[in-house]
Amino acid sequence: MLAMIVFCSAGVSASSIDPPMLGNAKRISGKWVGHYECFDGKTGVTLMLTGHKNGKVEGSFSFYPMSSSADMATGRFALVGFYYYDGSMILDSGAWIEKPEGHETISLRGKVNPEFDTFTGTVPECFNAEFSLEKMQRLHYDKTLD
């Protein structure tokens, strides 16, 4: 009897650590603009993302100086990742497209709001410094993105 109780409780705890479900990432597609903080200070960012119905996200990460960091380098690298049903999105760096000397790629961990117009979170490689991005809106709503 004791073995059966232990087995049942083990089954409950195992299901509580299941990974979150992937969500339809089509509404993630588009241009996202904002900034992040890292060792060089506040840096401008533009993401060009394509989201897929299976939750996969791919695109590019461009960074550039802001007025407070005018001497900063510019660069661009590929991104790949996943969007989850709970709004979280994880984007990892891929290959460099334009690499400035002395720079490394970064990844983003955060949440997309329910309106799909902001993406905020942290940059693990920068001691979890914060980033904030807004989606640039299209003139016409595309129903195929639902």
mmCIF file of C-alpha atoms in Angstrom:
data_model
loop_
_atom_site.group_PDB
_atom_site.id
_atom_site.type_symbol
_atom_site.label_atom_id
_atom_site.label_comp_id
_atom_site.label_asym_id
_atom_site.label_seq_id
_atom_site.Cartn_x
_atom_site.Cartn_y
_atom_site.Cartn_z
ATOM 1 C CA MET A 1 0.000 0.000 0.000
ATOM 2 C CA LEU A 2 2.800 2.428 0.838
ATOM 3 C CA ALA A 3 4.501 1.791 -2.529
ATOM 4 C CA MET A 4 1.282 2.710 -4.351
ATOM 5 C CA ILE A 5 0.979 6.029 -2.490
ATOM 6 C CA VAL A 6 4.602 6.931 -3.266
ATOM 7 C CA PHE A 7 4.060 6.045 -6.939
ATOM 8 C CA CYS A 8 0.971 8.268 -7.174
ATOM 9 C CA SER A 9 2.675 11.232 -5.564
ATOM 10 C CA ALA A 10 5.668 10.830 -7.874
ATOM 11 C CA GLY A 11 3.306 10.977 -10.844
ATOM 12 C CA VAL A 12 1.791 14.251 -9.594
ATOM 13 C CA SER A 13 5.130 15.960 -9.094
ATOM 14 C CA ALA A 14 6.423 14.858 -12.503
ATOM 15 C CA SER A 15 3.459 16.458 -14.290
ATOM 16 C CA SER A 16 3.943 19.739 -12.405
ATOM 17 C CA ILE A 17 7.285 20.294 -14.171
ATOM 18 C CA ASP A 18 6.006 19.790 -17.720
ATOM 19 C CA PRO A 19 7.304 22.485 -20.076
ATOM 20 C CA PRO A 20 4.848 25.229 -21.081
ATOM 21 C CA MET A 21 2.876 24.704 -24.276
ATOM 22 C CA LEU A 22 4.022 26.401 -27.447
ATOM 23 C CA GLY A 23 1.624 29.030 -28.787
ATOM 24 C CA ASN A 24 0.759 30.318 -32.233
ATOM 25 C CA ALA A 25 3.558 32.827 -32.904
ATOM 26 C CA LYS A 26 2.179 34.309 -36.130
ATOM 27 C CA ARG A 27 1.150 37.554 -34.362
ATOM 28 C CA ILE A 28 4.772 37.981 -33.231
ATOM 29 C CA SER A 29 5.775 38.607 -36.865
ATOM 30 C CA GLY A 30 6.908 42.124 -37.652
ATOM 31 C CA LYS A 31 9.249 44.883 -36.574
ATOM 32 C CA TRP A 32 9.938 45.459 -32.861
ATOM 33 C CA VAL A 33 11.859 48.559 -31.730
ATOM 34 C CA GLY A 34 13.236 49.563 -28.347
ATOM 35 C CA HIS A 35 16.340 49.278 -26.190
ATOM 36 C CA TYR A 36 18.282 47.105 -23.781
ATOM 37 C CA GLU A 37 20.895 47.768 -21.117
ATOM 38 C CA CYS A 38 24.261 46.058 -21.079
ATOM 39 C CA PHE A 39 27.922 46.797 -20.369
ATOM 40 C CA ASP A 40 28.034 49.625 -22.956
ATOM 41 C CA GLY A 41 24.932 51.309 -21.500
ATOM 42 C CA LYS A 42 21.556 51.806 -23.148
ATOM 43 C CA THR A 43 21.542 50.371 -26.668
ATOM 44 C CA GLY A 44 18.933 50.742 -29.422
ATOM 45 C CA VAL A 45 17.419 47.538 -30.818
ATOM 46 C CA THR A 46 15.328 46.549 -33.820
ATOM 47 C CA LEU A 47 14.059 42.989 -34.129
ATOM 48 C CA MET A 48 12.631 41.711 -37.391
ATOM 49 C CA LEU A 49 10.704 38.579 -36.440
ATOM 50 C CA THR A 50 8.748 35.890 -38.240
ATOM 51 C CA GLY A 51 6.548 33.741 -36.034
ATOM 52 C CA HIS A 52 5.088 30.405 -37.056
ATOM 53 C CA LYS A 53 1.909 28.634 -35.993
ATOM 54 C CA ASN A 54 3.979 25.888 -34.295
ATOM 55 C CA GLY A 55 5.521 28.434 -31.876
ATOM 56 C CA LYS A 56 8.885 28.794 -33.618
ATOM 57 C CA VAL A 57 10.231 32.329 -34.025
ATOM 58 C CA GLU A 58 13.140 33.416 -36.226
ATOM 59 C CA GLY A 59 14.567 36.710 -37.359
ATOM 60 C CA SER A 60 17.312 39.232 -36.800
ATOM 61 C CA PHE A 61 18.552 41.452 -33.957
ATOM 62 C CA SER A 62 20.052 44.818 -34.955
ATOM 63 C CA PHE A 63 21.699 47.034 -32.347
ATOM 64 C CA TYR A 64 22.864 50.615 -32.629
ATOM 65 C CA PRO A 65 23.754 53.666 -30.550
ATOM 66 C CA MET A 66 21.145 55.853 -28.894
ATOM 67 C CA SER A 67 21.692 59.555 -28.238
ATOM 68 C CA SER A 68 23.193 58.757 -24.821
ATOM 69 C CA SER A 69 25.658 56.280 -26.365
ATOM 70 C CA ALA A 70 26.583 57.866 -29.692
ATOM 71 C CA ASP A 71 30.027 56.215 -29.904
ATOM 72 C CA MET A 72 28.627 52.657 -29.703
ATOM 73 C CA ALA A 73 29.072 50.163 -32.536
ATOM 74 C CA THR A 74 26.303 48.776 -34.712
ATOM 75 C CA GLY A 75 25.742 45.139 -35.598
ATOM 76 C CA ARG A 76 23.242 42.451 -36.524
ATOM 77 C CA PHE A 77 22.821 38.742 -35.856
ATOM 78 C CA ALA A 78 20.216 36.038 -36.417
ATOM 79 C CA LEU A 79 17.714 35.018 -33.737
ATOM 80 C CA VAL A 80 15.854 31.765 -33.188
ATOM 81 C CA GLY A 81 13.454 30.835 -30.443
ATOM 82 C CA PHE A 82 9.968 29.983 -29.278
ATOM 83 C CA TYR A 83 6.771 31.725 -28.223
ATOM 84 C CA TYR A 84 4.688 30.038 -25.523
ATOM 85 C CA TYR A 85 0.968 29.987 -24.827
ATOM 86 C CA ASP A 86 1.437 31.966 -21.571
ATOM 87 C CA GLY A 87 2.997 34.896 -23.514
ATOM 88 C CA SER A 88 6.607 34.110 -22.684
ATOM 89 C CA MET A 89 9.161 34.181 -25.475
ATOM 90 C CA ILE A 90 12.754 32.973 -25.499
ATOM 91 C CA LEU A 91 15.025 34.199 -28.279
ATOM 92 C CA ASP A 92 18.563 32.856 -28.611
ATOM 93 C CA SER A 93 21.281 34.272 -30.812
ATOM 94 C CA GLY A 94 22.360 32.665 -34.046
ATOM 95 C CA ALA A 95 25.065 33.531 -36.552
ATOM 96 C CA TRP A 96 26.438 37.032 -36.980
ATOM 97 C CA ILE A 97 25.239 38.960 -40.032
ATOM 98 C CA GLU A 98 27.301 42.104 -39.280
ATOM 99 C CA LYS A 99 29.781 41.663 -36.417
ATOM 100 C CA PRO A 100 31.549 44.654 -34.859
ATOM 101 C CA GLU A 101 34.925 43.876 -33.369
ATOM 102 C CA GLY A 102 34.876 42.934 -29.700
ATOM 103 C CA HIS A 103 31.126 42.252 -29.439
ATOM 104 C CA GLU A 104 29.252 39.092 -28.494
ATOM 105 C CA THR A 105 25.677 38.106 -29.250
ATOM 106 C CA ILE A 106 22.963 38.115 -26.578
ATOM 107 C CA SER A 107 19.642 36.382 -25.954
ATOM 108 C CA LEU A 108 16.285 37.675 -24.715
ATOM 109 C CA ARG A 109 13.954 36.153 -22.106
ATOM 110 C CA GLY A 110 10.621 37.852 -21.574
ATOM 111 C CA LYS A 111 6.875 38.222 -22.033
ATOM 112 C CA VAL A 112 4.734 39.540 -24.851
ATOM 113 C CA ASN A 113 1.653 41.355 -23.562
ATOM 114 C CA PRO A 114 -1.856 40.070 -24.513
ATOM 115 C CA GLU A 115 -2.235 42.816 -27.160
ATOM 116 C CA PHE A 116 0.984 41.649 -28.877
ATOM 117 C CA ASP A 117 2.416 45.180 -28.878
ATOM 118 C CA THR A 118 5.131 45.047 -26.174
ATOM 119 C CA PHE A 119 7.878 42.537 -25.392
ATOM 120 C CA THR A 120 9.776 43.096 -22.131
ATOM 121 C CA GLY A 121 12.178 41.035 -20.084
ATOM 122 C CA THR A 122 15.830 40.388 -19.344
ATOM 123 C CA VAL A 123 19.151 39.823 -21.110
ATOM 124 C CA PRO A 124 20.883 36.895 -19.338
ATOM 125 C CA GLU A 125 24.356 37.730 -20.717
ATOM 126 C CA CYS A 126 24.115 41.229 -19.163
ATOM 127 C CA PHE A 127 23.419 40.052 -15.600
ATOM 128 C CA ASN A 128 19.686 40.005 -16.424
ATOM 129 C CA ALA A 129 19.584 43.673 -17.380
ATOM 130 C CA GLU A 130 16.223 44.728 -18.796
ATOM 131 C CA PHE A 131 14.983 45.251 -22.332
ATOM 132 C CA SER A 132 11.800 46.855 -23.622
ATOM 133 C CA LEU A 133 10.458 46.622 -27.185
ATOM 134 C CA GLU A 134 7.313 47.868 -28.923
ATOM 135 C CA LYS A 135 5.844 46.366 -32.045
ATOM 136 C CA MET A 136 5.544 48.760 -34.951
ATOM 137 C CA GLN A 137 1.927 48.573 -36.069
ATOM 138 C CA ARG A 138 0.796 47.935 -39.616
ATOM 139 C CA LEU A 139 -1.749 50.139 -41.311
ATOM 140 C CA HIS A 140 -4.089 47.201 -41.970
ATOM 141 C CA TYR A 141 -4.908 44.296 -39.688
ATOM 142 C CA ASP A 142 -4.005 40.962 -41.250
ATOM 143 C CA LYS A 143 -6.570 38.318 -40.171
ATOM 144 C CA THR A 144 -4.265 35.501 -41.315
ATOM 145 C CA LEU A 145 -2.088 36.209 -38.252
ATOM 146 C CA ASP A 146 -4.774 34.883 -35.833
#
